[in-house]
Tab-separated table of C-alpha atoms and ligand atoms in Angstrom:
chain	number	residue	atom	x	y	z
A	564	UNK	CA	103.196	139.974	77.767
A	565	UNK	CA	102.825	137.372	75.224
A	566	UNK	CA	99.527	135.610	76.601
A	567	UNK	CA	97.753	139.063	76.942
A	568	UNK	CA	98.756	139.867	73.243
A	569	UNK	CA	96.993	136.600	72.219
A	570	UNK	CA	93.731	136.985	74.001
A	571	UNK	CA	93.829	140.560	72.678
A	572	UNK	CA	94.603	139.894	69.379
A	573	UNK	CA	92.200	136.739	68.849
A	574	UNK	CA	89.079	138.701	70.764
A	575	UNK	CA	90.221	142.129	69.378
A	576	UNK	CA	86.546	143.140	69.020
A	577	UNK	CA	85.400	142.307	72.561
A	578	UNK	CA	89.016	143.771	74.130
A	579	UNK	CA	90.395	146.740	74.785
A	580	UNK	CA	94.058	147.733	76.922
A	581	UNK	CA	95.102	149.447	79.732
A	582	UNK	CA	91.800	150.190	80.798
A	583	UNK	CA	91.758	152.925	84.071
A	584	UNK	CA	89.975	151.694	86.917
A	585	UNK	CA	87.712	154.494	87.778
A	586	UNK	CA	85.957	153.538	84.415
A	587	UNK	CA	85.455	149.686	85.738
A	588	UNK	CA	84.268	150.422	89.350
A	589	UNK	CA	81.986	152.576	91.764
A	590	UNK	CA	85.180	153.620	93.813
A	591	UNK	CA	86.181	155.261	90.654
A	592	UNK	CA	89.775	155.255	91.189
A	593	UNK	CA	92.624	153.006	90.859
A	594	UNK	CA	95.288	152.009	88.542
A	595	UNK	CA	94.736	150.268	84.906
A	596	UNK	CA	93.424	146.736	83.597
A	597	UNK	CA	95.739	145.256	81.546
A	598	UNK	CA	92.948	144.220	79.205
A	599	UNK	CA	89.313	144.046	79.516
A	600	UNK	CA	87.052	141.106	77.255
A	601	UNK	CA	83.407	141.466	77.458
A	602	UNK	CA	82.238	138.310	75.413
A	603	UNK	CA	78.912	138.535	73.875
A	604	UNK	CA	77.593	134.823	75.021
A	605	UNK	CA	78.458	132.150	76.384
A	606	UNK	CA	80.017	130.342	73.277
A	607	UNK	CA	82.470	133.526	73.236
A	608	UNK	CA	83.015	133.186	77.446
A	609	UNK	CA	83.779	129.966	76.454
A	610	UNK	CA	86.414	130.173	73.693
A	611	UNK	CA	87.265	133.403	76.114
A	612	UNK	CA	88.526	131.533	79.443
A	613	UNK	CA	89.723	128.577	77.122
A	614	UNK	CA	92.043	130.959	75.879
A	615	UNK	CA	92.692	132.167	79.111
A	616	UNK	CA	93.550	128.741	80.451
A	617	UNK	CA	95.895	127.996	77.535
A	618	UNK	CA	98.016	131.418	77.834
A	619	UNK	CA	97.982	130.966	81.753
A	620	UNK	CA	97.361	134.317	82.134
A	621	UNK	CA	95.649	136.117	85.131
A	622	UNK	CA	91.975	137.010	84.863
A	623	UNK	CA	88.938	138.417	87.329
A	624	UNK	CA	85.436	138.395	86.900
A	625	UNK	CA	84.126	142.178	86.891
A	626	UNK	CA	80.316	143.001	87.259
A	627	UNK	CA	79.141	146.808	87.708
A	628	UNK	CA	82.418	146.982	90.198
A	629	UNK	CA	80.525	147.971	92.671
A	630	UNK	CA	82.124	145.695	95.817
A	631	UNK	CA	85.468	145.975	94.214
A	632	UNK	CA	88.684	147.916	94.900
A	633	UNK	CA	91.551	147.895	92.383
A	634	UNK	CA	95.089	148.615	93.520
A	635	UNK	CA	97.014	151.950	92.055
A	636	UNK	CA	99.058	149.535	90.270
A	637	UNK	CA	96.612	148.307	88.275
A	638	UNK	CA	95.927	144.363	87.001
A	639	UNK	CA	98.224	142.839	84.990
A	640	UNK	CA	96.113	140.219	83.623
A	641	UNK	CA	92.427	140.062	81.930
A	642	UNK	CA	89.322	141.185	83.507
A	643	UNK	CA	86.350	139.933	81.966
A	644	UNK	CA	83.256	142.064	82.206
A	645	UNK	CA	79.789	140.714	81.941
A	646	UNK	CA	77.807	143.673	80.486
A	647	UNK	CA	77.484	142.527	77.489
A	648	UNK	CA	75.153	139.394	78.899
A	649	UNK	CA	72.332	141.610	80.073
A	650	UNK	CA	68.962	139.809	78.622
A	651	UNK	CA	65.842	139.359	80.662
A	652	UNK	CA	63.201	137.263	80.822
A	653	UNK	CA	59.473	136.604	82.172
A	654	UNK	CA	57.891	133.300	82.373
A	655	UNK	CA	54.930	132.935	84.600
A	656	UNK	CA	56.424	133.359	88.129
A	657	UNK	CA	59.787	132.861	87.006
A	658	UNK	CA	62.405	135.698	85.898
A	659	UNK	CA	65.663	134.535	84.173
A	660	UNK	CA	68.127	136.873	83.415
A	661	UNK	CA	72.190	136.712	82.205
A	662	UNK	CA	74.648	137.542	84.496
A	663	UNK	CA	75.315	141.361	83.717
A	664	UNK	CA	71.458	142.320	83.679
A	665	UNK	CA	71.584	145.332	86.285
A	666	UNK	CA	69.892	144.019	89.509
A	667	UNK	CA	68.231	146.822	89.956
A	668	UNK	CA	66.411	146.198	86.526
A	669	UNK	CA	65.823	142.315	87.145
A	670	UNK	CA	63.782	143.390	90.536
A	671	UNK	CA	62.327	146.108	87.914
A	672	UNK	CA	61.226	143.793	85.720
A	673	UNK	CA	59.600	141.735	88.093
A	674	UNK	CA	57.476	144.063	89.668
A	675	UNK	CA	56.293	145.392	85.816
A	676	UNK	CA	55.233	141.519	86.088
A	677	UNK	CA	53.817	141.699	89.036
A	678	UNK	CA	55.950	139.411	90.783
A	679	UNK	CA	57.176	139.917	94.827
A	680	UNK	CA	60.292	139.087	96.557
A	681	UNK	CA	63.148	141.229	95.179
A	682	UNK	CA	61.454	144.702	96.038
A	683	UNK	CA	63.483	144.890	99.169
A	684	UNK	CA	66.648	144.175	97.179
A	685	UNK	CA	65.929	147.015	94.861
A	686	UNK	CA	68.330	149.627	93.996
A	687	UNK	CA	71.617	147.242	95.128
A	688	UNK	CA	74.259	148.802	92.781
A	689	UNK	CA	75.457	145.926	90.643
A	690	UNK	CA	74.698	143.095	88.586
A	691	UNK	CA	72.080	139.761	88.847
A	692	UNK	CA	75.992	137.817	88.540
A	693	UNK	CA	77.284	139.713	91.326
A	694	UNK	CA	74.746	139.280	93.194
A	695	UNK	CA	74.451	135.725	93.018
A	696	UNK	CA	78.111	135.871	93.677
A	697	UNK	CA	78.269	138.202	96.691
A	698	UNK	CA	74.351	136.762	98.300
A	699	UNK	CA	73.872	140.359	98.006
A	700	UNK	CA	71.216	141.139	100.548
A	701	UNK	CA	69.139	144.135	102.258
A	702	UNK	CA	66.239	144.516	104.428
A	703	UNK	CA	66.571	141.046	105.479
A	704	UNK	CA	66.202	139.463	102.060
A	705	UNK	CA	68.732	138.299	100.293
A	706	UNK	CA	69.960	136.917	96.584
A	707	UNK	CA	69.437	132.973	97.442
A	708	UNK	CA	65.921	133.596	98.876
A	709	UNK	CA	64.709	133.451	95.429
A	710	UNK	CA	66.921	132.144	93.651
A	711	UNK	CA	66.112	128.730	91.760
A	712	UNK	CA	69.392	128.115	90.146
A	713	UNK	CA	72.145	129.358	88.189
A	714	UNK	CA	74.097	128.402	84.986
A	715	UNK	CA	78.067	129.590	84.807
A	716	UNK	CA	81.073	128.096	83.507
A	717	UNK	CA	82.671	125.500	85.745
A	718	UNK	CA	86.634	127.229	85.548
A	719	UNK	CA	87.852	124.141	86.982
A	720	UNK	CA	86.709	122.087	84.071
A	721	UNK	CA	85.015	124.067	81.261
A	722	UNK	CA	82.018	123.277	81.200
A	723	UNK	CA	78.590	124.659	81.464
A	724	UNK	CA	76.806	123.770	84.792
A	725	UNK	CA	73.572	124.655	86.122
A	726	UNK	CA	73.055	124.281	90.101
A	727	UNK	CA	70.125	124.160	92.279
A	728	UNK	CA	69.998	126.411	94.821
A	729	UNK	CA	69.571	123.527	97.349
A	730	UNK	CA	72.856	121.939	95.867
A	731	UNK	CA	75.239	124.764	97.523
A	732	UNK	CA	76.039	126.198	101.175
A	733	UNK	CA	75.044	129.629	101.162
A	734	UNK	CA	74.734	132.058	103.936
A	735	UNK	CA	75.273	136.055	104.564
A	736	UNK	CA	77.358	137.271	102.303
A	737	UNK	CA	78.495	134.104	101.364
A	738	UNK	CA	78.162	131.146	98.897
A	739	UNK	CA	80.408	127.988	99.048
A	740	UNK	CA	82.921	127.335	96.137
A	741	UNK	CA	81.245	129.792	93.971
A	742	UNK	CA	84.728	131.031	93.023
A	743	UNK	CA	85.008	128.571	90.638
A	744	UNK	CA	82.267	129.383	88.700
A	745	UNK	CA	81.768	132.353	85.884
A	746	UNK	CA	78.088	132.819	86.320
A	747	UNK	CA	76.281	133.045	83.084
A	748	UNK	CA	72.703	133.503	84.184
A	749	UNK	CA	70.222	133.085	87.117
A	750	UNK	CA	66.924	132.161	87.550
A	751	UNK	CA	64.217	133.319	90.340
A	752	UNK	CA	61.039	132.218	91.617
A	753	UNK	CA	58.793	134.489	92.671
A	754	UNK	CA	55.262	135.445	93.846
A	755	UNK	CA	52.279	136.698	91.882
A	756	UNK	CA	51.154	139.765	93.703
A	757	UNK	CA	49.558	143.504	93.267
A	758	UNK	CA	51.539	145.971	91.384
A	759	UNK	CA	51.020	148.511	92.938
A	760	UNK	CA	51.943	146.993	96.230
A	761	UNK	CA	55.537	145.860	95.054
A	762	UNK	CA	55.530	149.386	93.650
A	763	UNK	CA	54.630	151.285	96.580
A	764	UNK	CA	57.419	148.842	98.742
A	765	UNK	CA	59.726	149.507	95.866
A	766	UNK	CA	59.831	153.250	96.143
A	767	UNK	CA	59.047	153.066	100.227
A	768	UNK	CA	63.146	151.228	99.756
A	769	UNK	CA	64.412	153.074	97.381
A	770	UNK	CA	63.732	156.423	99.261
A	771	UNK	CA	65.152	154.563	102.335
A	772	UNK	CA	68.702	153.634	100.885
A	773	UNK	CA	68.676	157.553	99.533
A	774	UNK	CA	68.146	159.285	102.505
A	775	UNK	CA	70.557	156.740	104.510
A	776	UNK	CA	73.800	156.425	102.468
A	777	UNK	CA	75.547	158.806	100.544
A	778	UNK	CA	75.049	157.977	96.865
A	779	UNK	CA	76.378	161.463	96.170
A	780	UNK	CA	79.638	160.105	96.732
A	781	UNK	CA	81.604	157.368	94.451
A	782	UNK	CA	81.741	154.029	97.094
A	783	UNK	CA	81.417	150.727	97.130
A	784	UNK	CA	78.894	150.583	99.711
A	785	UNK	CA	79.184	148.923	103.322
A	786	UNK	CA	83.122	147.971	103.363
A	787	UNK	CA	82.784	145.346	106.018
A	788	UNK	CA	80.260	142.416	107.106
A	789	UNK	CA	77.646	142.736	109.723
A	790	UNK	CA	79.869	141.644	113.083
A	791	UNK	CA	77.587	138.764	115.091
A	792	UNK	CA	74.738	140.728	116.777
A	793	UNK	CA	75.716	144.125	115.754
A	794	UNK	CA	76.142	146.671	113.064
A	795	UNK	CA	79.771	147.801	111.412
A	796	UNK	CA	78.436	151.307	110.976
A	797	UNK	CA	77.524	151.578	114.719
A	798	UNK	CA	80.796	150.141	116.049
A	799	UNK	CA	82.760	152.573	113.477
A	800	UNK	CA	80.325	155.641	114.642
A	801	UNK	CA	81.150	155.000	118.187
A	802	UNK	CA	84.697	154.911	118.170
A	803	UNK	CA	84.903	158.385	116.815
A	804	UNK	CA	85.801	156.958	113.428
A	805	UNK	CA	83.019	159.194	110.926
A	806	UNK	CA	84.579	162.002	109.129
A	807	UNK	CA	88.432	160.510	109.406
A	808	UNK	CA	90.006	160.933	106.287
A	809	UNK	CA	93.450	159.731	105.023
A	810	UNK	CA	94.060	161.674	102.022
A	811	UNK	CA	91.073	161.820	99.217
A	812	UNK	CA	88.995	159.206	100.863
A	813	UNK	CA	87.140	159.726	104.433
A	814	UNK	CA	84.620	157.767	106.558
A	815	UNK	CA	81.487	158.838	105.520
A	816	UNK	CA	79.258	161.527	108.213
A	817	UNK	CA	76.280	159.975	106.898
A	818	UNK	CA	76.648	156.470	107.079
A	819	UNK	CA	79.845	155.223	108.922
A	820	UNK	CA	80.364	151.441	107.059
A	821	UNK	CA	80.660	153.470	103.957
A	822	UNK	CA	84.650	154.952	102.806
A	823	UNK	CA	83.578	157.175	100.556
A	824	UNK	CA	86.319	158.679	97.811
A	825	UNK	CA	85.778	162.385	98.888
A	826	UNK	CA	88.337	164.160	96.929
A	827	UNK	CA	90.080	162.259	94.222
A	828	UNK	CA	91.589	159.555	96.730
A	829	UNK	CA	93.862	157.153	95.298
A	830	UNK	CA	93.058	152.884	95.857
A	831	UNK	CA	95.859	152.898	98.439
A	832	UNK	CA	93.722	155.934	100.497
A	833	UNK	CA	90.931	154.274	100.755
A	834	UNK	CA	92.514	151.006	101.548
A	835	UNK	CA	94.876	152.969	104.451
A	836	UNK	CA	91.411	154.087	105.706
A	837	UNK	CA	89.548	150.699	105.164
A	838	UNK	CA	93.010	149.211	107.684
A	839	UNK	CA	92.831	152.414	110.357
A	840	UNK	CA	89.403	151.643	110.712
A	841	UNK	CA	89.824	148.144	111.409
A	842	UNK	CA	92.411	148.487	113.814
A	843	UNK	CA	90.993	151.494	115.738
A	844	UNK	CA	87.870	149.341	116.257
A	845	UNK	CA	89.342	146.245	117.640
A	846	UNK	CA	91.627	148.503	119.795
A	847	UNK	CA	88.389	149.812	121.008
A	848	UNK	CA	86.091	147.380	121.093
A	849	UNK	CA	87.440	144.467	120.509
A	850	UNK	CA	85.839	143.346	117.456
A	851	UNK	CA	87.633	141.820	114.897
A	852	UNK	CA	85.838	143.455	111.312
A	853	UNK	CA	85.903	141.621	108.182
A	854	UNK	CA	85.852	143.219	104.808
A	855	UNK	CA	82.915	142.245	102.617
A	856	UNK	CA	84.862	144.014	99.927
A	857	UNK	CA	87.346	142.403	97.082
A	858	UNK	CA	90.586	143.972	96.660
A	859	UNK	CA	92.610	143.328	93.312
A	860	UNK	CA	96.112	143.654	92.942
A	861	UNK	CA	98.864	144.827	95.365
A	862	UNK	CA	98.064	146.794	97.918
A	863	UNK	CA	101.260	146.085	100.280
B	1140	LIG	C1	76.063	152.556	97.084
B	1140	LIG	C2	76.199	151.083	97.278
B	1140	LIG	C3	75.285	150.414	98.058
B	1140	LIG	C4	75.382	149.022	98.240
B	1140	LIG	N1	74.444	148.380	98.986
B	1140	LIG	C5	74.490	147.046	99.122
B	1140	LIG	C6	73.479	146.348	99.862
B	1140	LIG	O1	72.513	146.929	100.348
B	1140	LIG	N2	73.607	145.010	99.978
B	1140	LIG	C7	74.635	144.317	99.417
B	1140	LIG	O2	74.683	143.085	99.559
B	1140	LIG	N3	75.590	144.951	98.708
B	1140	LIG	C8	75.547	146.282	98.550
B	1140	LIG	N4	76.527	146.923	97.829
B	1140	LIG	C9	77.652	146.160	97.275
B	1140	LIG	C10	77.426	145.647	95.834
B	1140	LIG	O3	76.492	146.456	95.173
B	1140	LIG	C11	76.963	144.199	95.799
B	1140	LIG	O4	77.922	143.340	96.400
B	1140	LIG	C12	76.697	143.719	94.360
B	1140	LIG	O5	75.972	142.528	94.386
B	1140	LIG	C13	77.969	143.527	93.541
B	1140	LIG	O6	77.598	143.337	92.183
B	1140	LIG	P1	78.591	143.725	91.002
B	1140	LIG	O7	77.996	143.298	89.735
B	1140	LIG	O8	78.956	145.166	91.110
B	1140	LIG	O9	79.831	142.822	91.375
B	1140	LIG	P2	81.360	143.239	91.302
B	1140	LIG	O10	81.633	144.273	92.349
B	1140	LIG	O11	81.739	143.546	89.931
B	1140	LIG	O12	82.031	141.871	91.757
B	1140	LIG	C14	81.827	141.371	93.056
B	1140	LIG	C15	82.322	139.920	93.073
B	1140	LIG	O13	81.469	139.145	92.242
B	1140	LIG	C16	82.230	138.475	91.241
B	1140	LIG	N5	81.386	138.413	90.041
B	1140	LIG	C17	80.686	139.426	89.442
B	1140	LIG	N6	80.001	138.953	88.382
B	1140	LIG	C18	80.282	137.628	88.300
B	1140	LIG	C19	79.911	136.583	87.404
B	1140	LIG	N7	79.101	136.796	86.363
B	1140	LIG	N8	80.399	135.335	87.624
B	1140	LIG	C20	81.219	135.092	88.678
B	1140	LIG	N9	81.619	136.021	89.554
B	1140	LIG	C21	81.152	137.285	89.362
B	1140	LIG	C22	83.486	139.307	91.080
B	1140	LIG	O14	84.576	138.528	90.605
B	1140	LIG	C23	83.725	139.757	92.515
B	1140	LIG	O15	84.364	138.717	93.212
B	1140	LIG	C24	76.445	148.305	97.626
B	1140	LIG	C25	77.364	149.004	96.827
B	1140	LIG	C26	77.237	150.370	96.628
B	1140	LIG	C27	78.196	151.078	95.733
């Protein structure tokens, strides 16, 4: 494809083809990227989706994968990957970091500073961009409780925007028209507070997601959204649903709102699984579940 063998020729040193899947998300399975760019700043992600716009060709954002499913069949397009844009900074109360810092490090970070309010976040498998993205959330806090703003590239019109937190909609698991936006970096406002007290709640969490989900498995976490009033997992769990497997990938024993890949399961297992489920629970229940998870490519 003649766009592809532009962008890969002109950012040879950031790109690299037919990239498999399992290497690119948590699921660890699925077909192959096309191409992969990982630009180096923002200049770069700028002459990067310039370049993209000019050769028309297809492109998603990728951050640590982790809320991602690609199809068997792979992307035929670009996927730009932000792990190259990992810095992080401390500034009185304030942490700034780029989009591909690991979130777990950013709420790191701020408790080496002494700084509260991402300690119940900790541990979220992913990036600060994808969680921006996503309004990742756990324990009742979320991304946007902290967040002061965030600088991406505007897609729509190329150029560099930063936006107030009090300048979008945001609620669980979602943030309005943030689609359009390839987030370069994010800043937080937090409290001054006692080490050892962030510390403590730190480890007090991170114990808590061990013992509760099974990490010991490749996932991408809790598949579907929090139904009004109730929990995924329990719906799932009481339908019978924990243990079914199609093929390589099965509901997990230990925590039902995770499809974990079990035994080599392809993108389409999973995704058969991630559908049974779905039906079997409206069937029973009545509740209509909605995936909190992205799919790329074909899965039909
Ligand atoms: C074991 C496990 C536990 C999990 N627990 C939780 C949990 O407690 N709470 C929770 O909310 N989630 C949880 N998740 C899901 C996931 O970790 C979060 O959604 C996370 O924020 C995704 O970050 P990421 O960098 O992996 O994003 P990706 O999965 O790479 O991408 C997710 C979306 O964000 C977009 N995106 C990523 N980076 C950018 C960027 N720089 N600019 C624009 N768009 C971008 C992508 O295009 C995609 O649409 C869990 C996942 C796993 C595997």
């Amino acid at each position: 494809m003649k766009g592809l063998e532009e962008i890969a020729e002109r950012f040879r040193e950031i790109c690299r083809e037919n990239v498999p899947a399992s290497e690119l998300t948590t699921y660890k399975t699925g077909g192959k990227a096309a191409l992969t760019a990982c630009p180096r700043d923002s200049g770069e992600a700028f002459d990067l989706f310039r370049a993209i716009r000019e050769t028309g060709v297809k492109f998603f954002i990728l951050g640590a994968g982790s809320n991602v499913l690609i199809s068997d069949r792979g992307f035929d397009g670009v996927i730009v990957l932000t792990s190259n844009l990992n810095g992080i900074r401390v500034c009185d109360n304030e942490i700034s970091c780029e989009s591909g810092a690991l979130w777990d490090k950013v709420c790191e970070t701020a408790c080496e500073n002494s700084l509260a309010g991402l300690e119940k976040t900790s541990y979220i498998p992913g990036t600060a961009g994808g969680a921006v993205r996503m309004n990742a959330g756990a324990f009742g806090i979320e991304t946007f409780d902290f967040l002061k703003d965030f600088t991406a590239l505007n897609l729509e019109t190329l150029k560099t925007e930063t936006v107030k937190k009090n300048e979008v909609r945001y609620g669980y698991r979602f943030v309005e028209g943030i689609e359009k936006y390839f987030i370069l970096s994010a800043s937080f406002t937090l409290i001054k507070s006692s080490k050892d007290q962030i510390r403590r709640e730190r480890e007090t969490i991170i114990a808590a997601r061990k013992e509760k989900q099974p990490l010991e498995y490749p996932s991408a976490g809790s598949v579907f959204k929090r139904p009004k009033g109730d929990f995924a997992s329990r719906l799932i769990d009481v339908c019978g649903l924990k243990g079914l497997r199609i093929g390589g990938a099965m509901i997990s024993q230990k925590h039902a709102g995770f499809v974990i890949n079990y035994d080599k399961a392809s993108a389409f297992d999973i995704y058969a699984l991630i559908q049974r489920v779905k039906k079997e629970v409206f069937e029973k229940t009545g509740v209509k579940l909605e995936e909190e998870q992205i799919f790329l490519g074909e899965f039909q």
